[in-house]
mmCIF file of C-alpha atoms in Angstrom:
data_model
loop_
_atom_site.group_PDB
_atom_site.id
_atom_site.type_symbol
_atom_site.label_atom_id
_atom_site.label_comp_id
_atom_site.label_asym_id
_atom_site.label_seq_id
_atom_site.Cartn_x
_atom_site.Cartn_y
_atom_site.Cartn_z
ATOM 1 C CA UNK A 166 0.000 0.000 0.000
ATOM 2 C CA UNK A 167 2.284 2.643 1.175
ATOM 3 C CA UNK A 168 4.788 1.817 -2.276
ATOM 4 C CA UNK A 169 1.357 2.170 -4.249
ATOM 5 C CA UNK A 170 0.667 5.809 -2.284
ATOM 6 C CA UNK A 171 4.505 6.897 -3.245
ATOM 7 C CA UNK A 172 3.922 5.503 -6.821
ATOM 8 C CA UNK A 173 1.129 8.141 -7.123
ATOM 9 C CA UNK A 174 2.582 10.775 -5.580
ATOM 10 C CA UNK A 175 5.628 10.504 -7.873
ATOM 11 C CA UNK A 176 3.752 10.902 -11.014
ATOM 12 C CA UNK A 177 1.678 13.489 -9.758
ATOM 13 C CA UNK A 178 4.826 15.401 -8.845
ATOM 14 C CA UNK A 179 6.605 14.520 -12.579
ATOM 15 C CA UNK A 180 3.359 16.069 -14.691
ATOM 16 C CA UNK A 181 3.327 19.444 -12.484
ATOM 17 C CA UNK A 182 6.662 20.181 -14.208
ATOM 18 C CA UNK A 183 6.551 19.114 -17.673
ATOM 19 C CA UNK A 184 3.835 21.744 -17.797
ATOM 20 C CA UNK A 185 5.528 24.365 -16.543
ATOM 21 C CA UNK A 186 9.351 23.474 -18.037
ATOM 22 C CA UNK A 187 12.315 25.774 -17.562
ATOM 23 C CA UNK A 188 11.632 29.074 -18.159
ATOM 24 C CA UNK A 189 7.919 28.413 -19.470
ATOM 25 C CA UNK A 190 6.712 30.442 -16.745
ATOM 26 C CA UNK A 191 4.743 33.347 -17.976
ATOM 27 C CA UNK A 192 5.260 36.633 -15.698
ATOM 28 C CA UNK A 193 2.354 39.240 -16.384
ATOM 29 C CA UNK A 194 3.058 43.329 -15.979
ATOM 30 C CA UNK A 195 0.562 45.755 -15.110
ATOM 31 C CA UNK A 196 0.014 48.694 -17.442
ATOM 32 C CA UNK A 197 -0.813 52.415 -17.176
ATOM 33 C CA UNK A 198 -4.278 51.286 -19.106
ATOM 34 C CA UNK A 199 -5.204 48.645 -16.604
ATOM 35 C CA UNK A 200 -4.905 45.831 -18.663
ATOM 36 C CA UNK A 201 -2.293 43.403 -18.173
ATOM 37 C CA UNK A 202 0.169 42.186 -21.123
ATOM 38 C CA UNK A 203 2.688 39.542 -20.852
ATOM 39 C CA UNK A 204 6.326 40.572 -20.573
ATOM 40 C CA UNK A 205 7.171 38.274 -23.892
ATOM 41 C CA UNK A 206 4.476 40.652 -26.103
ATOM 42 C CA UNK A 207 5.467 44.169 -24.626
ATOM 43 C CA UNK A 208 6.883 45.915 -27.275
ATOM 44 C CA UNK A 209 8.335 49.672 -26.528
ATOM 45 C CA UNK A 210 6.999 52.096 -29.159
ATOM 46 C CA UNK A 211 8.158 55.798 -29.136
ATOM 47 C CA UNK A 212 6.851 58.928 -30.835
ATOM 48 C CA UNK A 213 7.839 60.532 -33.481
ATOM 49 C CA UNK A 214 6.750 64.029 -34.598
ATOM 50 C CA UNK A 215 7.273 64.395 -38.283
ATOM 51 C CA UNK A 216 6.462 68.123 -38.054
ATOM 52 C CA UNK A 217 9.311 70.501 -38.869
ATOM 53 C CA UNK A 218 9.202 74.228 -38.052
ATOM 54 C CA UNK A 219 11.421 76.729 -40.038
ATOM 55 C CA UNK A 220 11.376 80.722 -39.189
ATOM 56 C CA UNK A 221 12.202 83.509 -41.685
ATOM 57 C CA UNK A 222 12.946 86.680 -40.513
ATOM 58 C CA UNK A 223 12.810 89.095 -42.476
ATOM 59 C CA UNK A 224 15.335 92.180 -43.314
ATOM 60 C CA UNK A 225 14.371 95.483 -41.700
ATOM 61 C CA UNK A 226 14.269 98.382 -44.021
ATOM 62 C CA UNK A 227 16.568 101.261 -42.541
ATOM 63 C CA UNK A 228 17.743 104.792 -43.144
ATOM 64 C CA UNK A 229 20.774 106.687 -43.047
ATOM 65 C CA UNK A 230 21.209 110.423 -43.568
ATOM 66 C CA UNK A 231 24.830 111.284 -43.823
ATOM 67 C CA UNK A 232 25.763 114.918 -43.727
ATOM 68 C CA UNK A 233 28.522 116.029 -45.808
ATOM 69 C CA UNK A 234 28.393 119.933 -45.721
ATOM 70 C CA UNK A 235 28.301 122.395 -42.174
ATOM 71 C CA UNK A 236 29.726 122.196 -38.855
ATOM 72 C CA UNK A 237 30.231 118.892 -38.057
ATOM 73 C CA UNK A 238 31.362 118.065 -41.761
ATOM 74 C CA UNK A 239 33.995 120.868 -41.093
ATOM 75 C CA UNK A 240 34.917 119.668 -38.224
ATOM 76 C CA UNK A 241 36.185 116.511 -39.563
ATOM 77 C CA UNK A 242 36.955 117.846 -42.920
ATOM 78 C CA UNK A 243 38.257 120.875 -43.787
ATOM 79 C CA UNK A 244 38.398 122.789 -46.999
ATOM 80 C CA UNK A 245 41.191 121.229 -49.433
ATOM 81 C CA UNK A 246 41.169 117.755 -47.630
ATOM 82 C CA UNK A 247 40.732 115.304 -50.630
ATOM 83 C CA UNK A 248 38.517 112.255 -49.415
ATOM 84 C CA UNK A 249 39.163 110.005 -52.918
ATOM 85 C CA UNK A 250 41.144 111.317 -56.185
ATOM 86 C CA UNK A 251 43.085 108.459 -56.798
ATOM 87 C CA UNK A 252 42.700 107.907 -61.393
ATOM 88 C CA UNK A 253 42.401 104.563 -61.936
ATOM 89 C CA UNK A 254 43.570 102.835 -58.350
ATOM 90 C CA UNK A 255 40.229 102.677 -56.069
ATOM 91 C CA UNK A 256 41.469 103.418 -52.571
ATOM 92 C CA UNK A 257 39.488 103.203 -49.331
ATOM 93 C CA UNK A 258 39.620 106.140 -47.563
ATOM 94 C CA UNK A 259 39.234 105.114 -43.942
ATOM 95 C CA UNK A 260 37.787 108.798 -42.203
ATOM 96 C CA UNK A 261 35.211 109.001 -44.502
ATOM 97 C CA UNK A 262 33.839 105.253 -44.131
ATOM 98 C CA UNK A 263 34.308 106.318 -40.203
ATOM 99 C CA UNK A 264 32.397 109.140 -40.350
ATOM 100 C CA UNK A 265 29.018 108.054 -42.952
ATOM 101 C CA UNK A 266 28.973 104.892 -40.688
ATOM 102 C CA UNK A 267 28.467 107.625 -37.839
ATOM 103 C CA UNK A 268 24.954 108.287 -39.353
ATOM 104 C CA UNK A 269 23.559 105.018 -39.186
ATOM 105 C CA UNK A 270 22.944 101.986 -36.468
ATOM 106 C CA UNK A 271 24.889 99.274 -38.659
ATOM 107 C CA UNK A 272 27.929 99.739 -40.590
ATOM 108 C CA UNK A 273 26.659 100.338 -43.922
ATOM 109 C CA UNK A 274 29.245 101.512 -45.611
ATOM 110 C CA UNK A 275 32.589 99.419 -46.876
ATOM 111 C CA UNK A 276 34.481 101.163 -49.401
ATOM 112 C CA UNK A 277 34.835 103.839 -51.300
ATOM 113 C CA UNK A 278 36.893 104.748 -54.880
ATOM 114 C CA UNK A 279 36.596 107.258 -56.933
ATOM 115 C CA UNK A 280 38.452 110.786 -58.593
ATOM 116 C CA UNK A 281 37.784 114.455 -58.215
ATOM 117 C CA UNK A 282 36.126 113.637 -54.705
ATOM 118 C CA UNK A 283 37.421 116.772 -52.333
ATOM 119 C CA UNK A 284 35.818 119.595 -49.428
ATOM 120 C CA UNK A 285 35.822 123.169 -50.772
ATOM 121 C CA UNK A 286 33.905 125.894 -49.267
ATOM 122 C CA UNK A 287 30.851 127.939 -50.929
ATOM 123 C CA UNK A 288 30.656 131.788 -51.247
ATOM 124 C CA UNK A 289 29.347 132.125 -47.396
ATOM 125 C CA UNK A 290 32.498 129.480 -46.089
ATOM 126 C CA UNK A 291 30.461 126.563 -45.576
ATOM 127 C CA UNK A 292 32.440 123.364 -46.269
ATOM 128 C CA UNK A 293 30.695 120.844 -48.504
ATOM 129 C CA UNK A 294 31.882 117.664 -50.256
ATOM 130 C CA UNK A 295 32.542 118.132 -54.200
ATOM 131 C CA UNK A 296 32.521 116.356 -57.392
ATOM 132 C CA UNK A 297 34.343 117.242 -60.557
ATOM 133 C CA UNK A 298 36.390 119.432 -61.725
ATOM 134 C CA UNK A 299 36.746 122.943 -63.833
ATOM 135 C CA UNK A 300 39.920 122.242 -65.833
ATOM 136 C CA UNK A 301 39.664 120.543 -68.960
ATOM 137 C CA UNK A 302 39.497 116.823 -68.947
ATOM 138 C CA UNK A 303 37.961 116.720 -65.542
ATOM 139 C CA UNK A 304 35.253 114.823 -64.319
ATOM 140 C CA UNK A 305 34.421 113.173 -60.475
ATOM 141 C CA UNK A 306 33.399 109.724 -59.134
ATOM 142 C CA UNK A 307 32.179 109.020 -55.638
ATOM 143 C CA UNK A 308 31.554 105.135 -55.599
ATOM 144 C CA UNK A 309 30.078 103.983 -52.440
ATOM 145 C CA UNK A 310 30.316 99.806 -51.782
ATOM 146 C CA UNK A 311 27.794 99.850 -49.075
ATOM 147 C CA UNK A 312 27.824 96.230 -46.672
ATOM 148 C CA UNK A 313 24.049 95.693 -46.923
ATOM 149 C CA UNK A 314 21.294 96.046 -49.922
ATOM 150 C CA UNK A 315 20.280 99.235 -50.674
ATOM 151 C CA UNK A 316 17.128 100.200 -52.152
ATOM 152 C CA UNK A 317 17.404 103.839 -52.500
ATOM 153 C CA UNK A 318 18.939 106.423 -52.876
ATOM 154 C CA UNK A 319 18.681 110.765 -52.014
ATOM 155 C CA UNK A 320 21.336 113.137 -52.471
ATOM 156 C CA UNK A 321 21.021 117.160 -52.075
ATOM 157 C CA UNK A 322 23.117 119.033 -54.359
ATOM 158 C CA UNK A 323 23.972 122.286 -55.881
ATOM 159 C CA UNK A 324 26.390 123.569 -58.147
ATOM 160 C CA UNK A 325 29.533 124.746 -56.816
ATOM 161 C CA UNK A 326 29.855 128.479 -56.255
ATOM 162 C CA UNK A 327 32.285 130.376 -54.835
ATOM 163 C CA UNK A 328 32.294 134.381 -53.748
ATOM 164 C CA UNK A 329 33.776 136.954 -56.551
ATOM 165 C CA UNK A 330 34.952 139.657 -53.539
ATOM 166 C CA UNK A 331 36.790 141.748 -57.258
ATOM 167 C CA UNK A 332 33.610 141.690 -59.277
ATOM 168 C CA UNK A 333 31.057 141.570 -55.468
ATOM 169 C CA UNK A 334 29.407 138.738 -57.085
ATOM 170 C CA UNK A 335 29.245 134.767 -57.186
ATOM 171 C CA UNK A 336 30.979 132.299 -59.263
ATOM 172 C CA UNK A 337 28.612 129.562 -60.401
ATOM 173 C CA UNK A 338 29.408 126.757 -62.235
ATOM 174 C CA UNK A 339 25.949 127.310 -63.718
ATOM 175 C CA UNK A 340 25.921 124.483 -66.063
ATOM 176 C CA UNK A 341 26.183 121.986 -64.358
ATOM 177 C CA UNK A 342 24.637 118.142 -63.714
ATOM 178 C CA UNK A 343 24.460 115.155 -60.973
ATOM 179 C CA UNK A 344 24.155 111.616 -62.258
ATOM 180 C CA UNK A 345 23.426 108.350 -59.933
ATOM 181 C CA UNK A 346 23.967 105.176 -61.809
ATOM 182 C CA UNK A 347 23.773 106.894 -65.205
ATOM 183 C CA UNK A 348 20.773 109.391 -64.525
ATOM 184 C CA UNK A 349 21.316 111.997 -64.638
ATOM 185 C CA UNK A 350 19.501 115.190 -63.072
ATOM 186 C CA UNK A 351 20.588 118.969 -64.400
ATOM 187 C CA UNK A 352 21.332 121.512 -61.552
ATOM 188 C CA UNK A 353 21.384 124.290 -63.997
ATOM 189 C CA UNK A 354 21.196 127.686 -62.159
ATOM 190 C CA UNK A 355 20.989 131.251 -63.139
ATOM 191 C CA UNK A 356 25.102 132.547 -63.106
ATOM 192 C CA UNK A 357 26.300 135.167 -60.213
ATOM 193 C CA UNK A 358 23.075 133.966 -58.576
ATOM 194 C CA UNK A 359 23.794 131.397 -55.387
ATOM 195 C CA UNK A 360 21.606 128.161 -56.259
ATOM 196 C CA UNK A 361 19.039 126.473 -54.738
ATOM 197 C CA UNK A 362 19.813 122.411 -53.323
ATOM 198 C CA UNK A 363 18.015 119.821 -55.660
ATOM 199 C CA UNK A 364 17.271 116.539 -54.255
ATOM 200 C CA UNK A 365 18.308 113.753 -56.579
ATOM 201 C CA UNK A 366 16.646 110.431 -56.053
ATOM 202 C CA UNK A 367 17.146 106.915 -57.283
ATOM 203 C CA UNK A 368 15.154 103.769 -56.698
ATOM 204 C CA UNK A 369 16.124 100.189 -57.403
ATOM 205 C CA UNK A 370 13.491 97.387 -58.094
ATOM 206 C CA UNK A 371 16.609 95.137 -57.228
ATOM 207 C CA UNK A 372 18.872 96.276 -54.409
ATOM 208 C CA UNK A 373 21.982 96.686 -54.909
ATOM 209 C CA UNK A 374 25.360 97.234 -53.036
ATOM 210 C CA UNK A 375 26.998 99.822 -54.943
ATOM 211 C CA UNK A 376 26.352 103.040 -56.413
ATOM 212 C CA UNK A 377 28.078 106.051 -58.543
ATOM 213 C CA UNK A 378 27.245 109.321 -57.984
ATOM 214 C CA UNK A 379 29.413 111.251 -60.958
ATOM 215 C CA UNK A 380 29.667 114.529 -62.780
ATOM 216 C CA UNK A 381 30.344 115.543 -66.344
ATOM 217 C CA UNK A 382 33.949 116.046 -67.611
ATOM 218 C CA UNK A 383 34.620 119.496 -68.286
ATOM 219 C CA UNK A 384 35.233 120.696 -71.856
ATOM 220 C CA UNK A 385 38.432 123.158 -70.348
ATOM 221 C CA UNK A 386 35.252 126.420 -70.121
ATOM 222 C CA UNK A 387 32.593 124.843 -68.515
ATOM 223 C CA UNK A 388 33.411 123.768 -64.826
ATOM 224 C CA UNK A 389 31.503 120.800 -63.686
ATOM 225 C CA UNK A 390 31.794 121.285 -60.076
ATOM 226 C CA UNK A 391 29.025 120.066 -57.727
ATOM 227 C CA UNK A 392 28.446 120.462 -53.965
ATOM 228 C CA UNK A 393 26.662 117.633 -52.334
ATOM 229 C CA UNK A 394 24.874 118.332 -48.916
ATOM 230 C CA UNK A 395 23.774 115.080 -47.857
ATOM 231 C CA UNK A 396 23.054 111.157 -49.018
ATOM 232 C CA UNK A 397 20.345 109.649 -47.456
ATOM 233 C CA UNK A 398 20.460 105.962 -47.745
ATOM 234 C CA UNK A 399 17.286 103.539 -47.350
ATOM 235 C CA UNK A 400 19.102 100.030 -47.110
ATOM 236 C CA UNK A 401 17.766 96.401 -45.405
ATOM 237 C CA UNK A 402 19.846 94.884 -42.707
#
């Protein structure tokens, strides 16, 4: 009897494992959801936005007025001082770039070249900046190379004229003209009379980064001498 009882128990004991084997026991995991799931079917998913973002800022239109005739022009350049007149080599000159970049919050302006490009004073001793020339041959460049794109353009100018103390009268260079990429603008004045400033203005439908303000060359009896008061830059930074 009792090797029948042992008999049993033995057999009882061998099925209990062949059903569960090594490592056939099944753990289950709780979930945030509630729901159980078995650790051999968890899979670990992740998620992916597929949304990109991009940002465009765009350039801030800006002006500049520069003043290049009165006091403070005079104060940092006085009558004589050549700021470019270099034929055919285009030099920077430094004080100038120092001084338009004084007028605006970036630093516009990067070079400049040109010939003929000097401070005289008018009939009353006001210092302005001038272009051209009154001997034969003669004619002026200012190029500006500016650091940003520049839409527009304003300059005020006049023709040069200087006080006759012999005849108590004004020489004009009455016959004068202003271009600014090629357009030009006539500043033609009454002679012995001072002139009146003309404001010049270009537009571009493309920005650009340089411009030429220039003057006639002189035939040897017309000077082509003009004063220029101010540019006055609009420019996108």
């Amino acid at each position: 009897m009792n090797k029948i009882y042992r008999l049993v128990i033995l057999s009882a004991l061998l099925a209990t494992g062949c059903r569960g084997g090594r490592g056939g026991t099944t753990s289950v995991q709780p979930t945030s959801s509630g729901v159980p799931t078995t650790a051999s079917s968890a899979i670990s998913t992740q998620s992916t936005d597929t949304n990109t973002f991009t940002t465009s800022i765009a350039g801030i239109t800006k002006e500049a007025t520069v003043i290049t005739s009165g006091a403070d022009f005079t104060d940092r350049f006085h009558d004589g001082v050549q700021i470019v007149n270099n034929e055919g080599t285009f030099i920077e000159s430094s004080d100038f770039i120092t001084y338009f970049n004084s007028f605006a919050s970036d630093p516009i302006l990067w070079k400049i070249a040109g010939i003929n490009v000097m401070v005289n004073q008018d009939g009353e001793g006001t210092n302005h900046m001038k272009v051209g020339g009154k001997n034969s041959g003669q004619y002026g460049i200012l190029k500006l190379q500016f650091n940003y794109q520049v839409t527009k353009i304003e300059i005020e100018a006049l023709p040069y004229y200087k006080y006759n103390s012999y005849g108590s009268t004004y020489n004009v260079d009455n016959e004068t003209s202003i271009s600014i990429d090629g357009e030009k603008t006539s500043l033609a004045c009454t002679a012995g009379v001072v002139p009146e400033v003309t404001k010049v203005t270009k537009s571009y439908a493309s920005p650009v980064n340089e411009i030429d303000i220039t003057t006639e060359e002189c035939d040897g009896t017309t000077p082509q001498r003009t004063f220029i008061n101010s540019i006055k830059v609009t420019y996108t930074a």
